[in-house]
Coordinates of C-alpha atoms and ligand atoms in Angstrom, one line a residue:
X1 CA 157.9 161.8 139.2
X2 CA 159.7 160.9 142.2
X3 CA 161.1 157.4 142.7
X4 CA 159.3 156.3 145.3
X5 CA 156.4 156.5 143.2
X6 CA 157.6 155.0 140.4
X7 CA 158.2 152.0 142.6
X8 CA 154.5 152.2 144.2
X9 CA 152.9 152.4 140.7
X10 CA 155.1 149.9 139.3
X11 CA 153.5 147.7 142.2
X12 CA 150.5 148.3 141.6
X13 CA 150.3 147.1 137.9
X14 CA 151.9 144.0 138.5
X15 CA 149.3 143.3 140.8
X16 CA 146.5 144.4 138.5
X17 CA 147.9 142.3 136.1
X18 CA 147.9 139.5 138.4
X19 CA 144.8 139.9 139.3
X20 CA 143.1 140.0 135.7
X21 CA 142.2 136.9 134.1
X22 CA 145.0 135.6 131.5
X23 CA 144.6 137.8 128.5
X24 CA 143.7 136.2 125.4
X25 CA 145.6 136.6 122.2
X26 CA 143.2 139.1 120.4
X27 CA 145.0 137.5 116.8
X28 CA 143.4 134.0 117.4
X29 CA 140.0 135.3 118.6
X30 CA 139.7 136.8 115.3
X31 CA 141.2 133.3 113.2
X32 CA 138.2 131.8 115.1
X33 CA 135.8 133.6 114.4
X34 CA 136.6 134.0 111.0
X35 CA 136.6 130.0 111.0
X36 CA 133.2 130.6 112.4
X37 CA 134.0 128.7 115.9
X38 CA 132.6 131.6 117.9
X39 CA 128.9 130.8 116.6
X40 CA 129.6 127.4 119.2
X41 CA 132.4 128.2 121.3
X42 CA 133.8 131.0 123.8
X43 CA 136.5 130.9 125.8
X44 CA 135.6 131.0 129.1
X45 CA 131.8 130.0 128.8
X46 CA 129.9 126.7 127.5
X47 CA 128.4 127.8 124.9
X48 CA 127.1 124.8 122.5
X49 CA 130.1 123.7 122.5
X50 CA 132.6 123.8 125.7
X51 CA 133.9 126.1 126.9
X52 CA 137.7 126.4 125.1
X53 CA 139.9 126.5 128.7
X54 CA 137.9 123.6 130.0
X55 CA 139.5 121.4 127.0
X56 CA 142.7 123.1 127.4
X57 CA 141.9 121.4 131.3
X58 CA 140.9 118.5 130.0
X59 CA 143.6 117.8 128.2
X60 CA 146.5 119.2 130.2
X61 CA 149.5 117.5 129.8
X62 CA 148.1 115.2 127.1
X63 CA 149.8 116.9 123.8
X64 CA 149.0 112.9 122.1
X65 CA 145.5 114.3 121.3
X66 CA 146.5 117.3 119.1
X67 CA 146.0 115.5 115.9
X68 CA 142.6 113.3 116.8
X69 CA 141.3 116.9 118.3
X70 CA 142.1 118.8 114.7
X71 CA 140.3 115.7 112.8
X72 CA 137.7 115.3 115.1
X73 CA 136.8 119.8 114.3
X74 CA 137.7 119.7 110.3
X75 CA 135.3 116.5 110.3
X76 CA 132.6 116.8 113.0
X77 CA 131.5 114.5 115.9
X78 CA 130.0 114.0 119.5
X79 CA 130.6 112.0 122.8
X80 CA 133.1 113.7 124.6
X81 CA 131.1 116.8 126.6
X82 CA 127.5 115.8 126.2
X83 CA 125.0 115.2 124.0
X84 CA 125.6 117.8 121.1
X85 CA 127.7 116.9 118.0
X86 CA 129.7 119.7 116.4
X87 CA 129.7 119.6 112.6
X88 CA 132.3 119.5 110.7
X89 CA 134.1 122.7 109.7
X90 CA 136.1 122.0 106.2
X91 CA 135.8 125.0 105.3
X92 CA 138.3 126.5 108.2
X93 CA 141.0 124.4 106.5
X94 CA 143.5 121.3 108.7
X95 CA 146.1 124.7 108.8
X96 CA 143.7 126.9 110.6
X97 CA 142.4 124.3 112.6
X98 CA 145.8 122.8 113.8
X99 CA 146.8 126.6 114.9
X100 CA 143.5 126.9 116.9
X101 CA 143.8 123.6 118.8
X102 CA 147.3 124.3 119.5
X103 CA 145.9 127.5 121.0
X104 CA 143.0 126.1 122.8
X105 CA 145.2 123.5 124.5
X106 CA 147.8 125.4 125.8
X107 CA 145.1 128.3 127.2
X108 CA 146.0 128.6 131.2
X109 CA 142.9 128.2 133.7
X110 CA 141.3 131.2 134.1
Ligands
HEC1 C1 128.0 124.1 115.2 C2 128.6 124.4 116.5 C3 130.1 124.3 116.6 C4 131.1 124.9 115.8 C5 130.8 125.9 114.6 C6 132.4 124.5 116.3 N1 132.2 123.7 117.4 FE1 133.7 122.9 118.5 N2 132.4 121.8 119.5 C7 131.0 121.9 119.4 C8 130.3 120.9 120.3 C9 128.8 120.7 120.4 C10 131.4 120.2 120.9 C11 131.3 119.0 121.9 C12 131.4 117.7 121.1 C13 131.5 116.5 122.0 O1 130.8 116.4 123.0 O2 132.3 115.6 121.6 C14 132.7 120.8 120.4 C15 133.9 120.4 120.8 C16 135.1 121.0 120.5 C17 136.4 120.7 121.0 C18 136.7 119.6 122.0 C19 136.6 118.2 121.3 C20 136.8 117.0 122.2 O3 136.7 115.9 121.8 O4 137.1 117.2 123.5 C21 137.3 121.5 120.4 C22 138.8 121.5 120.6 C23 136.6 122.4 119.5 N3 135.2 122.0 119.6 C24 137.1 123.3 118.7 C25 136.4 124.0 117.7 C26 137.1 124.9 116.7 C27 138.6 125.2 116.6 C28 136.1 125.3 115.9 C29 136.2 126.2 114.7 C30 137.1 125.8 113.6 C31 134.8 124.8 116.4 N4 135.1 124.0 117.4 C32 133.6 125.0 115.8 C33 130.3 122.8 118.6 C34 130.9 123.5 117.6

């Protein structure tokens, strides 16, 4: 291959990639659904619950509500997105959970 279009192509995907929406690490889709938060949640679409980069929004630049959002998914509860309640989720363990908010909050906008 020439050089030139080694350049042009090289272009090219670093535009692509810039145009595609932020990946997602495909390691912690699978941690949440195996912690069953994909039956409420995606990450780009309200689901029952919201929608996981809207809370990474929501909270940007707030890292103070880390531990009060991985209580508030082990244990369950309501009032901060609408009208639904999300039940607790024990059995995902405060480990898993902690990695998963972590992750949620630091997802870029789309
Ligand atoms: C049964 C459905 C359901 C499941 C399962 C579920 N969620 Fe939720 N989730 C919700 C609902 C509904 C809300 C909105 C609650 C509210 O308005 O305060 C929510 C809110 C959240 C929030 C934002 C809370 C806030 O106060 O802003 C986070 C973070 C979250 N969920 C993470 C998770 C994670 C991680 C899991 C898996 C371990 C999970 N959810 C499993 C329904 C669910």
């Amino acid at each position: 291959m020439k050089m030139q279009t080694l350049l042009l192509s090289a272009v090219m995907c670093s535009q692509l990639a810039f145009a595609a929406p932020p990946a997602v690490d495909p390691a912690m889709l699978e941690l949440a659904d195996q912690s069953r938060c994909l039956l409420c949640h995606d990450v780009d679409i309200t689901v029952r619950g919201p929608a996981w980069r809207d809370v990474a929004k929501r909270y940007r630049g707030k890292p103070e509500v880390e531990e009060a959002l991985v209580i508030k998914v082990h244990d369950g509860g309501g009032g901060a997105w609408g009208n639904d309640y999300m039940s607790a989720n024990k059995r995902a363990g405060m480990d898993n959970i902690r990695i998963l908010v972590r992750w949620i909050l630091a997802l870029p906008d789309s």
